[in-house]
Amino acid sequence: MNLSPIHRVALVALVLSLGTTSCKEDDPAGTPDAPSADADLTDAPTDGPPADGDPACVAGENDYTPRVNNSADDPFPACVSDADPGTYVTINASVSTIARIAAFEDIATMLFIAGAPSQQAFVDARVTYLQANGLESRVSRREDEHYPPAMNSGGMVAACNTLTMAEQQAYPDRCIGPLTLTPFIATAFTDGANATDPLARRLAAARIEAGLLHFLQLSVYKEAVTCKATPADCDSSWAYYGGGDQRSAGKGLARYTRGLETLTHDRAFDGVLAVRCWRDLDDPMVTTDDAMFDGLRTIALAQLDRAVHRATALIVRARLVAMSSASGDDLTVHWEMIRYLGRALQRETTARDAARGATLAAELAKTDATQVDEAAIIGVLDAVFPCP
Amino acid sequence: MLGILRYALAGWLTSSVTVAADEPVEAGAAAPAETIVVEGDAPAPAPGRAATTVSRADLDERLPRSAPDALRWEPGVYVQQTAAAQGSPFLRGRTGQQTMLLFDGVRLNNSTWRQGPNQYFFTIDTRTLAAIEVVRGSASTRWGSDAIGGVLDAVPRDPDAGERRVRPRLELRWGSADHELGGRAEVALAPWKRAGLLVGGGYRDVSLLESGGVLVGVDGTPALVPSYAPDRRTQLGTGFREATWDARLVQRWDDTRLTVAYYDYRQLDAPRTDQCPPAFAPIDECLRIDEQFHTLAYAAVDTTLGPWAERVRAVVSAQEQHERRTRDRPRASARDAGRDDTRTLGLTASAETATRALGPVHVRGEAGADLYTDWIDSVAWLELTDIGFVRYDSRGQYVSGSRYATGGGFALGEARWRELTARAGGRLGVARADSPADEASATTEIGRTWLAKAGFAGLTWRRGDVELLATVDRSFRAPNLDDLTGRQAAGPGFQFENAALAPETATTFEVGARVGHDVFGVEAWAYTSRVDGAIARSLRSIDDCPPTSRDCQGAWFRYQLINLGGPADVRGVELAGDVTRGPWALRTTFALARGEGANPEERPSDPSLPFRERVPLSRVPPVNGTAEARWRSPRAYAAAGLRWAGAQTRLAPSDLGDPRIPAGGTPGYAVVELRGGVRVTTAVRIAAVLDNLLDATYRYHGSSINGPGRSLVVFLELAP
C-alpha cells in the first residue's frame, strides 16, 4: 500500500478520530427554585403550657426510677444512669441519629406550620429528607420490633431489606418501613410539591408529619431492642426520642411530648435511661448472668415502650381536641394527621383491649372528617393509655 | 543474557499480528539484572529490584478477566475487588495512591485517586498488552510521587513493522460464571514504508457473577455484602458492559522510532457491589458507576543521540478519566448523582547513556524529567425522579476548577565491576495543589506546594547463576486533591477532606537472592518499609464534620485523613521458584506481609478503656501463594493452578466498620483451576480455563465480591 504523505496523515487522523466521539451522557439541567410567594401562612395557634400529668400515674413496681433517690429503691443495681437522672451518658462519642432528628426539625420548620407550605417548601424539605444517611435511609429499613422477624425463602430470619418486595408482603407489619412508611411519605412529598391547592398541600404536610412521627416512635423502641447486639443502638434510641438533648430539653418526639405533658416526657426519658442502665450492667465482655440481665432488659424495654406509646397517644389526643373545635379545612387537616398517626397506636390498643381496638380501627378508617367521633377516640386513648 | 534475548523474542513475536506458538517467557521469571531492551517497550522500571513479568503467553494461557486479574499469580501481588468491574492490585501491602500504575511508561496515577483500593487498573484492556511489568518496592526516584508499594507498567503490543501485510484477527470469549460474552477485532497493517499500524476494538457484556456460595467470616457470621439472589450463589450488584478501541502507529527512521497511540476504555453500568445495595438498605437501592471511561493519547519518540544519550525517550501524553455515578433509591423516587472528570497533560523526557568502560568499571547512567498536570471538573446533584426536579450541590466530590501538578527531575547511575554492580539515584520532586474555595459547603481554598527528595542505593553481586541484591530506597507521596479536598462515602464510612496534610515518605530496605538457571529459578526477598507521616483514616466525631455536611453527620462512621504521628511499617517475605524440564514447568510463589502503624485514634481520656499504641494497617493481605504446573508442546498445553491464602484477622480500626470485611476477618481459601489450549491450525487457537474446580466460596481480603464458583471460560482466536 503506497500512500502520499497527505493520505498518511489523513489515515492516521481518521483512525484516531474514530475513538474521539464522546458517548458521555450530558448532565441534567438544574431546576430553578419556584417563587416562594405561594406559601399560605397563617398565624400558628399558641400552645398552652404542658400538663403535669395525673398524679395517680405512678411508676411500675419494677421500673427504673432514677429521679427517686437516684434509683436506690428500684430493682436495678447501681449503673451509669444513676448519678444524674437528667443526663444520658452516651456509649459512643458521636451519635449519627442526632443529625437525622435535626433534619426532622428542619422539615418541621418548613412544613408543619399552621398554614399551607409552598410547593417549593415540599421540594426543599424532601431534599433534607433524602440526604445521604438521612431520615429516608432509616425510614426505608425500619422494622417494627413488636412483631416476629421476617424469614427469607430459605426459612432463615432475615432483615426486611434483604427480601424482595414480594417477600416483604408476607410481613406487612414487621416490614412497615419499606412497605408502608417509605411510599407513604414519598407520595406525600410528591403530592405537596405538585399541589396548587393550599388545602392539598396542608393535607400532604399532615401526612408527612404523621409518617415521620410514627417512624420516630418505632425507632425509639427498635434501637432499644437491637442495643442488645449493637450497644451503640442504645445511643440511637436516646437520640430518636430527644434528638441528642438531655431531659431538660428535647427535639423531635421529645419536643412534642414535653409540650403536652411533663410526666410522660419524664417517664419516656426514664425509659431511655433504663435501657442504658441495663446496657451498662450487662457488659457482654464481663457478665455471664444472662437470666438476671435479660430480666432487667425486659423491664427497661417495657417501661420505655409504655411511655412512648403514651407520648404518641398524647399527640393524637391533642389533635383530636383541636379537631373538636375546628371546622372546614382545619377540621380536615387535623383528621388527616390523626388518622395516619393513629395507626401507630392500633397494635398496642388491640393488644390491651380488643373491643377498644376495634373502635379505634373503625374510627381511623373514616375518610370524612365530619363523620368522626372525636370523643370516642379520646375515650379509647384515655382508657388504654392512661399513664406512661 | 539468555533472558534478555528470550524476552525480546517474545515481545517481537507477540507484536506480530499472527499469534504463532510463542516461545513463552517463564512466568514469574526474575527480570535480568541488566536493562531489558524490548522492541517498542518503555524502559525497564528498576533493574536490580524484585520484579516479575506477566507475559503475553501468560495472559493467553490464564485468560484473566481483567488487567488486575492478570496479576494474581505474581509473588507479592494481591488483588482486591470492590466490584466485579473493579480491581486494585496490592503490592507489598499497599495499593491505590501508594502504587504507581503506568501504561507504556506513561503515568496513570492522577490527583483524584483516593486512599485505599481503586478501580483504575481495570481500565486497561489486557487484549492490547504484550506484558505487564511488576516491580515490588519503592521506586519514586525513577517514577516520582506515589511509587511506594511498587510499580505496574502495562506494556502495549506493537504492530508489525516493515512488512506490507494486512492481517485481521478476531477473538471471542465466553465465561459461564458471569455469562460473559465478548471479543475483540483488530487489524494490523503496514500503511507505508517502515510503519506499522494496529487498530482494534473490543466489547463484552458481563452479567451477575455466580460464586461458590455465601461467604462467612472468621467468626461464623455471613458477610454484610454482597446481597445474593435466591440461589444464594449469584451475587447481586455485579455485572457491567465494556467497550474499547485503540490505534497504535509506529514509524521508524534509522535509529528513531515514533509512536502515536490512542487507547479508549469505556465501562458502562457497573454497580459498586458493596453499595448495590448497601448493607441494611432496600434491596433495590444501588450505587452504579454509569460511566467509567479512560482515554489515553500519546506520542513518544525513541531515538539515540550518541553514546551519551544512547537511548532517548520523550513523551507527550493527554488523558481523561471520566466517572459518572448514580445512586438510585427507587422507593424514594430519588437519585443521587455525580460526575468527575480529570484531564491530565504529561510531558516526560529521559536519556540513558551507553555502557562505557572506565578501566575495569563499566558505567552507565540515566537522567530525565517529568511533569503531569491535572485539571478537575466535578459536580453532584440530586434528582427527584417523580417530579423531574434536579438540584445541584455547590460542589461535587471535588471542587471544580482544581488543578494539580506533580513532577521532578531524576538521575540514576550504575557501575559494574566484576561481580559487583552498584546503582544509585536521586530525584527532586515537586507537587502543587490548587483548589478554589466553596463557601456554601465550607470548603477552604487551597494553594500548596511541596518539594520532596527521593533516592536509592543498591548493590548486586552476581556470579554465574547466583545473584545477591540489596537496596535501600527513599520514596514519597505528596497529598493529592482527593486527600486535600475530597468528600465521599468510602467503604468504612464518610470521608472528608484535610487540607493540612503533609507528604508521606517511605524508607525501604530490601535484600534478595536469585538463582537463575535454564532448568530452575529461585528467588527470595525480604523487606521492611517504613512510612513516616503515613496518611491514614482517623475516626472523627460529628463535631468535626464540615458544618454544612449532613452526609457526614448522619454517617455511621466518619473519617478524616491524617498524617500518623508514628511510623507505619510493612515487613514481608516473598519467595518464587520455577522448574522447567522439557515440556514440563512448575512454578510457585509465596508472600507474607505484616503491616502495623501508629493508632490513628486518640488515646481515650478514661485510662480504664483499652487502647493500643500500634494497630494493624488497613487491608494488608494475608499470607498467600500460588502453584502452577504446565505441560506444553508446540501446538498445545495443559496446566493446573492453585491460589491460596490464609485468613486475615489483623484488622485496622477502619476495617471494623467496613462492610466488605466480614466480622472477625476474611477466611482463608484454596482455589484450583485447570487450563488447556490447542492451536488447531495456524489461524485458529482455542483455550479454556476450568475455574475453581472445587467450587470453593472465597474472597480476597477487602473485597466486596466472592470469587467465581466452578465455571468455564472459553476463548477462540481467529487470525488468518
PDB file of C-alpha atoms in Angstrom, chain B residues 336-554:
ATOM      1  CA  ASP B 336     -28.055  10.996  43.810  1.00  0.00           C
ATOM      2  CA  ALA B 337     -25.602  11.511  41.003  1.00  0.00           C
ATOM      3  CA  GLY B 338     -22.165  12.891  40.376  1.00  0.00           C
ATOM      4  CA  ARG B 339     -19.585  13.313  37.670  1.00  0.00           C
ATOM      5  CA  ASP B 340     -15.852  13.779  37.923  1.00  0.00           C
ATOM      6  CA  ASP B 341     -13.554  14.497  35.012  1.00  0.00           C
ATOM      7  CA  THR B 342      -9.812  14.600  35.423  1.00  0.00           C
ATOM      8  CA  ARG B 343      -7.805  15.740  32.442  1.00  0.00           C
ATOM      9  CA  THR B 344      -4.081  15.254  32.515  1.00  0.00           C
ATOM     10  CA  LEU B 345      -1.316  16.565  30.335  1.00  0.00           C
ATOM     11  CA  GLY B 346       2.020  14.818  30.675  1.00  0.00           C
ATOM     12  CA  LEU B 347       5.493  15.646  29.475  1.00  0.00           C
ATOM     13  CA  THR B 348       8.424  13.357  30.088  1.00  0.00           C
ATOM     14  CA  ALA B 349      11.939  13.087  28.768  1.00  0.00           C
ATOM     15  CA  SER B 350      14.756  10.764  29.645  1.00  0.00           C
ATOM     16  CA  ALA B 351      18.115   9.785  28.312  1.00  0.00           C
ATOM     17  CA  GLU B 352      20.284   6.760  29.019  1.00  0.00           C
ATOM     18  CA  THR B 353      23.927   6.593  28.257  1.00  0.00           C
ATOM     19  CA  ALA B 354      25.632   3.698  26.656  1.00  0.00           C
ATOM     20  CA  THR B 355      27.661   1.489  28.916  1.00  0.00           C
ATOM     21  CA  ARG B 356      31.154   2.847  28.976  1.00  0.00           C
ATOM     22  CA  ALA B 357      34.305   1.284  30.346  1.00  0.00           C
ATOM     23  CA  LEU B 358      36.300   3.322  32.777  1.00  0.00           C
ATOM     24  CA  GLY B 359      39.141   0.968  33.339  1.00  0.00           C
ATOM     25  CA  PRO B 360      37.749  -2.181  34.895  1.00  0.00           C
ATOM     26  CA  VAL B 361      34.475  -0.465  35.761  1.00  0.00           C
ATOM     27  CA  HIS B 362      31.566  -0.278  33.372  1.00  0.00           C
ATOM     28  CA  VAL B 363      29.274   2.629  33.949  1.00  0.00           C
ATOM     29  CA  ARG B 364      26.103   3.975  32.541  1.00  0.00           C
ATOM     30  CA  GLY B 365      23.520   6.478  33.615  1.00  0.00           C
ATOM     31  CA  GLU B 366      20.090   7.801  33.041  1.00  0.00           C
ATOM     32  CA  ALA B 367      18.549  11.186  33.673  1.00  0.00           C
ATOM     33  CA  GLY B 368      15.236  12.721  32.978  1.00  0.00           C
ATOM     34  CA  ALA B 369      12.372  14.904  33.996  1.00  0.00           C
ATOM     35  CA  ASP B 370       8.634  14.623  34.043  1.00  0.00           C
ATOM     36  CA  LEU B 371       5.619  16.791  34.648  1.00  0.00           C
ATOM     37  CA  TYR B 372       1.959  15.859  34.850  1.00  0.00           C
ATOM     38  CA  THR B 373      -0.790  18.401  35.309  1.00  0.00           C
ATOM     39  CA  ASP B 374      -4.415  17.680  36.168  1.00  0.00           C
ATOM     40  CA  TRP B 375      -7.495  19.803  35.680  1.00  0.00           C
ATOM     41  CA  ILE B 376     -10.612  18.778  37.600  1.00  0.00           C
ATOM     42  CA  ASP B 377     -14.279  19.193  36.827  1.00  0.00           C
ATOM     43  CA  SER B 378     -16.627  17.783  39.460  1.00  0.00           C
ATOM     44  CA  VAL B 379     -20.371  18.112  40.003  1.00  0.00           C
ATOM     45  CA  ALA B 380     -23.025  16.421  42.112  1.00  0.00           C
ATOM     46  CA  TRP B 381     -26.775  16.661  42.103  1.00  0.00           C
ATOM     47  CA  LEU B 382     -29.968  15.185  43.474  1.00  0.00           C
ATOM     48  CA  GLU B 383     -32.820  14.181  41.168  1.00  0.00           C
ATOM     49  CA  LEU B 384     -36.383  13.718  42.313  1.00  0.00           C
ATOM     50  CA  THR B 385     -37.427  11.403  39.543  1.00  0.00           C
ATOM     51  CA  ASP B 386     -41.180  11.570  40.055  1.00  0.00           C
ATOM     52  CA  ILE B 387     -41.360  15.329  39.658  1.00  0.00           C
ATOM     53  CA  GLY B 388     -38.402  15.867  37.358  1.00  0.00           C
ATOM     54  CA  PHE B 389     -36.588  18.096  39.827  1.00  0.00           C
ATOM     55  CA  VAL B 390     -32.803  18.465  39.785  1.00  0.00           C
ATOM     56  CA  ARG B 391     -30.810  20.323  42.396  1.00  0.00           C
ATOM     57  CA  TYR B 392     -27.051  20.728  42.101  1.00  0.00           C
ATOM     58  CA  ASP B 393     -24.847  20.765  45.147  1.00  0.00           C
ATOM     59  CA  SER B 394     -22.470  23.673  45.413  1.00  0.00           C
ATOM     60  CA  ARG B 395     -19.581  21.295  44.860  1.00  0.00           C
ATOM     61  CA  GLY B 396     -19.032  17.740  43.726  1.00  0.00           C
ATOM     62  CA  GLN B 397     -16.831  15.106  45.240  1.00  0.00           C
ATOM     63  CA  TYR B 398     -14.067  17.603  44.430  1.00  0.00           C
ATOM     64  CA  VAL B 399     -14.153  21.292  43.701  1.00  0.00           C
ATOM     65  CA  SER B 400     -14.413  22.157  40.035  1.00  0.00           C
ATOM     66  CA  GLY B 401     -11.548  24.235  38.789  1.00  0.00           C
ATOM     67  CA  SER B 402      -8.997  22.449  40.935  1.00  0.00           C
ATOM     68  CA  ARG B 403      -5.559  21.837  39.461  1.00  0.00           C
ATOM     69  CA  TYR B 404      -2.700  19.644  40.452  1.00  0.00           C
ATOM     70  CA  ALA B 405       0.804  19.252  39.132  1.00  0.00           C
ATOM     71  CA  THR B 406       3.458  16.712  40.000  1.00  0.00           C
ATOM     72  CA  GLY B 407       6.851  16.141  38.522  1.00  0.00           C
ATOM     73  CA  GLY B 408      10.554  16.399  39.006  1.00  0.00           C
ATOM     74  CA  GLY B 409      13.987  15.580  37.761  1.00  0.00           C
ATOM     75  CA  PHE B 410      15.966  12.441  38.389  1.00  0.00           C
ATOM     76  CA  ALA B 411      19.378  10.932  37.752  1.00  0.00           C
ATOM     77  CA  LEU B 412      20.398   7.303  38.059  1.00  0.00           C
ATOM     78  CA  GLY B 413      23.778   5.695  37.746  1.00  0.00           C
ATOM     79  CA  GLU B 414      25.150   2.205  37.552  1.00  0.00           C
ATOM     80  CA  ALA B 415      28.693   0.956  37.924  1.00  0.00           C
ATOM     81  CA  ARG B 416      29.698  -2.612  37.341  1.00  0.00           C
ATOM     82  CA  TRP B 417      32.966  -4.105  38.447  1.00  0.00           C
ATOM     83  CA  ARG B 418      33.463  -7.791  38.100  1.00  0.00           C
ATOM     84  CA  GLU B 419      30.633  -9.458  40.015  1.00  0.00           C
ATOM     85  CA  LEU B 420      29.508  -6.284  41.694  1.00  0.00           C
ATOM     86  CA  THR B 421      27.031  -3.784  40.340  1.00  0.00           C
ATOM     87  CA  ALA B 422      26.244  -0.658  42.270  1.00  0.00           C
ATOM     88  CA  ARG B 423      23.265   1.503  41.492  1.00  0.00           C
ATOM     89  CA  ALA B 424      22.211   4.819  42.926  1.00  0.00           C
ATOM     90  CA  GLY B 425      19.969   7.664  42.049  1.00  0.00           C
ATOM     91  CA  GLY B 426      18.138  10.691  43.245  1.00  0.00           C
ATOM     92  CA  ARG B 427      15.110  12.738  42.435  1.00  0.00           C
ATOM     93  CA  LEU B 428      13.946  16.167  43.357  1.00  0.00           C
ATOM     94  CA  GLY B 429      10.210  16.178  43.112  1.00  0.00           C
ATOM     95  CA  VAL B 430       7.624  18.900  43.285  1.00  0.00           C
ATOM     96  CA  ALA B 431       3.888  18.854  43.662  1.00  0.00           C
ATOM     97  CA  ARG B 432       1.435  21.725  43.596  1.00  0.00           C
ATOM     98  CA  ALA B 433      -2.251  21.680  44.509  1.00  0.00           C
ATOM     99  CA  ASP B 434      -4.707  24.481  43.827  1.00  0.00           C
ATOM    100  CA  SER B 435      -8.362  24.315  44.672  1.00  0.00           C
ATOM    101  CA  PRO B 436     -10.859  27.151  44.924  1.00  0.00           C
ATOM    102  CA  ALA B 437     -12.977  27.766  47.984  1.00  0.00           C
ATOM    103  CA  ASP B 438     -16.662  26.925  48.116  1.00  0.00           C
ATOM    104  CA  GLU B 439     -18.456  28.943  50.720  1.00  0.00           C
ATOM    105  CA  ALA B 440     -21.710  27.044  50.630  1.00  0.00           C
ATOM    106  CA  SER B 441     -20.010  23.805  51.613  1.00  0.00           C
ATOM    107  CA  ALA B 442     -17.474  25.442  53.943  1.00  0.00           C
ATOM    108  CA  THR B 443     -14.633  24.273  51.691  1.00  0.00           C
ATOM    109  CA  THR B 444     -11.479  26.283  52.118  1.00  0.00           C
ATOM    110  CA  GLU B 445      -9.251  27.448  49.286  1.00  0.00           C
ATOM    111  CA  ILE B 446      -6.028  25.539  48.813  1.00  0.00           C
ATOM    112  CA  GLY B 447      -2.773  26.604  47.275  1.00  0.00           C
ATOM    113  CA  ARG B 448       0.094  24.438  48.413  1.00  0.00           C
ATOM    114  CA  THR B 449       3.454  23.346  47.092  1.00  0.00           C
ATOM    115  CA  TRP B 450       5.680  20.540  48.263  1.00  0.00           C
ATOM    116  CA  LEU B 451       9.254  19.727  47.451  1.00  0.00           C
ATOM    117  CA  ALA B 452      10.304  16.168  48.039  1.00  0.00           C
ATOM    118  CA  LYS B 453      13.504  14.259  47.667  1.00  0.00           C
ATOM    119  CA  ALA B 454      13.837  10.618  46.778  1.00  0.00           C
ATOM    120  CA  GLY B 455      16.813   8.415  46.325  1.00  0.00           C
ATOM    121  CA  PHE B 456      18.101   4.925  46.383  1.00  0.00           C
ATOM    122  CA  ALA B 457      21.275   2.900  46.529  1.00  0.00           C
ATOM    123  CA  GLY B 458      21.634  -0.741  45.656  1.00  0.00           C
ATOM    124  CA  LEU B 459      24.278  -3.366  45.351  1.00  0.00           C
ATOM    125  CA  THR B 460      24.156  -6.575  43.351  1.00  0.00           C
ATOM    126  CA  TRP B 461      26.646  -9.379  43.464  1.00  0.00           C
ATOM    127  CA  ARG B 462      26.416 -11.916  40.659  1.00  0.00           C
ATOM    128  CA  ARG B 463      28.441 -14.965  39.922  1.00  0.00           C
ATOM    129  CA  GLY B 464      27.224 -17.456  37.432  1.00  0.00           C
ATOM    130  CA  ASP B 465      23.608 -18.163  38.103  1.00  0.00           C
ATOM    131  CA  VAL B 466      23.593 -16.702  41.600  1.00  0.00           C
ATOM    132  CA  GLU B 467      22.712 -13.152  42.387  1.00  0.00           C
ATOM    133  CA  LEU B 468      22.545 -11.361  45.739  1.00  0.00           C
ATOM    134  CA  LEU B 469      20.879  -7.992  45.944  1.00  0.00           C
ATOM    135  CA  ALA B 470      20.350  -5.277  48.497  1.00  0.00           C
ATOM    136  CA  THR B 471      18.662  -1.929  48.143  1.00  0.00           C
ATOM    137  CA  VAL B 472      17.793   0.994  50.312  1.00  0.00           C
ATOM    138  CA  ASP B 473      15.238   3.370  48.900  1.00  0.00           C
ATOM    139  CA  ARG B 474      13.530   6.518  49.984  1.00  0.00           C
ATOM    140  CA  SER B 475      10.290   7.351  48.187  1.00  0.00           C
ATOM    141  CA  PHE B 476       7.430   9.724  48.787  1.00  0.00           C
ATOM    142  CA  ARG B 477       3.826  10.513  48.089  1.00  0.00           C
ATOM    143  CA  ALA B 478       2.519  14.045  48.143  1.00  0.00           C
ATOM    144  CA  PRO B 479      -1.100  14.574  49.219  1.00  0.00           C
ATOM    145  CA  ASN B 480      -3.366  14.806  46.224  1.00  0.00           C
ATOM    146  CA  LEU B 481      -6.657  16.563  45.617  1.00  0.00           C
ATOM    147  CA  ASP B 482      -8.663  13.620  46.908  1.00  0.00           C
ATOM    148  CA  ASP B 483      -6.829  13.811  50.224  1.00  0.00           C
ATOM    149  CA  LEU B 484      -6.998  17.594  50.428  1.00  0.00           C
ATOM    150  CA  THR B 485     -10.496  18.316  49.122  1.00  0.00           C
ATOM    151  CA  GLY B 486     -12.428  15.094  48.586  1.00  0.00           C
ATOM    152  CA  ARG B 487     -15.718  14.313  50.331  1.00  0.00           C
ATOM    153  CA  GLN B 488     -17.177  10.926  49.650  1.00  0.00           C
ATOM    154  CA  ALA B 489     -18.852   7.885  51.056  1.00  0.00           C
ATOM    155  CA  ALA B 490     -15.943   5.458  51.324  1.00  0.00           C
ATOM    156  CA  GLY B 491     -16.224   1.802  52.246  1.00  0.00           C
ATOM    157  CA  PRO B 492     -15.781   2.227  56.001  1.00  0.00           C
ATOM    158  CA  GLY B 493     -17.825   5.428  56.217  1.00  0.00           C
ATOM    159  CA  PHE B 494     -17.956   9.051  55.147  1.00  0.00           C
ATOM    160  CA  GLN B 495     -14.562  10.582  54.465  1.00  0.00           C
ATOM    161  CA  PHE B 496     -13.988  14.312  54.419  1.00  0.00           C
ATOM    162  CA  GLU B 497     -11.013  16.370  53.492  1.00  0.00           C
ATOM    163  CA  ASN B 498      -7.939  17.533  55.352  1.00  0.00           C
ATOM    164  CA  ALA B 499      -6.302  20.499  53.685  1.00  0.00           C
ATOM    165  CA  ALA B 500      -3.353  20.407  56.064  1.00  0.00           C
ATOM    166  CA  LEU B 501      -1.868  17.052  55.086  1.00  0.00           C
ATOM    167  CA  ALA B 502       1.833  16.652  54.515  1.00  0.00           C
ATOM    168  CA  PRO B 503       3.625  14.214  52.215  1.00  0.00           C
ATOM    169  CA  GLU B 504       4.364  10.725  53.395  1.00  0.00           C
ATOM    170  CA  THR B 505       7.859   9.352  52.938  1.00  0.00           C
ATOM    171  CA  ALA B 506       8.839   5.708  52.764  1.00  0.00           C
ATOM    172  CA  THR B 507      12.206   4.192  53.552  1.00  0.00           C
ATOM    173  CA  THR B 508      12.605   0.645  52.347  1.00  0.00           C
ATOM    174  CA  PHE B 509      15.347  -1.867  52.941  1.00  0.00           C
ATOM    175  CA  GLU B 510      15.244  -4.996  50.898  1.00  0.00           C
ATOM    176  CA  VAL B 511      17.556  -7.918  50.364  1.00  0.00           C
ATOM    177  CA  GLY B 512      17.164 -10.606  47.807  1.00  0.00           C
ATOM    178  CA  ALA B 513      18.745 -13.669  46.348  1.00  0.00           C
ATOM    179  CA  ARG B 514      18.212 -15.131  42.910  1.00  0.00           C
ATOM    180  CA  VAL B 515      19.390 -18.315  41.325  1.00  0.00           C
ATOM    181  CA  GLY B 516      18.675 -18.320  37.620  1.00  0.00           C
ATOM    182  CA  HIS B 517      19.324 -21.434  35.611  1.00  0.00           C
ATOM    183  CA  ASP B 518      17.995 -22.842  32.390  1.00  0.00           C
ATOM    184  CA  VAL B 519      16.223 -25.552  34.348  1.00  0.00           C
ATOM    185  CA  PHE B 520      15.188 -23.819  37.508  1.00  0.00           C
ATOM    186  CA  GLY B 521      14.992 -20.436  39.114  1.00  0.00           C
ATOM    187  CA  VAL B 522      14.544 -19.414  42.712  1.00  0.00           C
ATOM    188  CA  GLU B 523      14.298 -16.024  44.270  1.00  0.00           C
ATOM    189  CA  ALA B 524      13.737 -14.839  47.782  1.00  0.00           C
ATOM    190  CA  TRP B 525      13.185 -11.353  49.092  1.00  0.00           C
ATOM    191  CA  ALA B 526      12.832  -9.806  52.494  1.00  0.00           C
ATOM    192  CA  TYR B 527      11.924  -6.223  53.035  1.00  0.00           C
ATOM    193  CA  THR B 528      10.972  -3.677  55.589  1.00  0.00           C
ATOM    194  CA  SER B 529       9.278  -0.478  54.566  1.00  0.00           C
ATOM    195  CA  ARG B 530       8.719   2.337  56.995  1.00  0.00           C
ATOM    196  CA  VAL B 531       6.429   5.196  56.079  1.00  0.00           C
ATOM    197  CA  ASP B 532       6.750   8.374  58.080  1.00  0.00           C
ATOM    198  CA  GLY B 533       3.770  10.653  58.122  1.00  0.00           C
ATOM    199  CA  ALA B 534       1.663   7.883  56.613  1.00  0.00           C
ATOM    200  CA  ILE B 535      -1.705   9.196  55.541  1.00  0.00           C
ATOM    201  CA  ALA B 536      -4.444   7.112  57.088  1.00  0.00           C
ATOM    202  CA  ARG B 537      -8.102   7.360  58.019  1.00  0.00           C
ATOM    203  CA  SER B 538      -8.889   8.560  61.504  1.00  0.00           C
ATOM    204  CA  LEU B 539     -12.313   8.253  63.070  1.00  0.00           C
ATOM    205  CA  ARG B 540     -13.962  11.583  63.653  1.00  0.00           C
ATOM    206  CA  SER B 541     -16.878  12.833  65.694  1.00  0.00           C
ATOM    207  CA  ILE B 542     -19.879  14.659  64.342  1.00  0.00           C
ATOM    208  CA  ASP B 543     -18.457  17.897  65.654  1.00  0.00           C
ATOM    209  CA  ASP B 544     -15.521  17.502  63.285  1.00  0.00           C
ATOM    210  CA  CYS B 545     -17.736  17.324  60.202  1.00  0.00           C
ATOM    211  CA  PRO B 546     -17.782  20.254  57.812  1.00  0.00           C
ATOM    212  CA  PRO B 547     -20.561  22.466  59.158  1.00  0.00           C
ATOM    213  CA  THR B 548     -22.927  22.019  56.243  1.00  0.00           C
ATOM    214  CA  SER B 549     -22.354  18.347  55.592  1.00  0.00           C
ATOM    215  CA  ARG B 550     -25.326  16.361  56.820  1.00  0.00           C
ATOM    216  CA  ASP B 551     -23.948  13.407  54.849  1.00  0.00           C
ATOM    217  CA  CYS B 552     -21.031  13.421  57.242  1.00  0.00           C
ATOM    218  CA  GLN B 553     -23.117  13.996  60.357  1.00  0.00           C
ATOM    219  CA  GLY B 554     -25.554  11.209  59.518  1.00  0.00           C
TER     220      GLY B 554
END
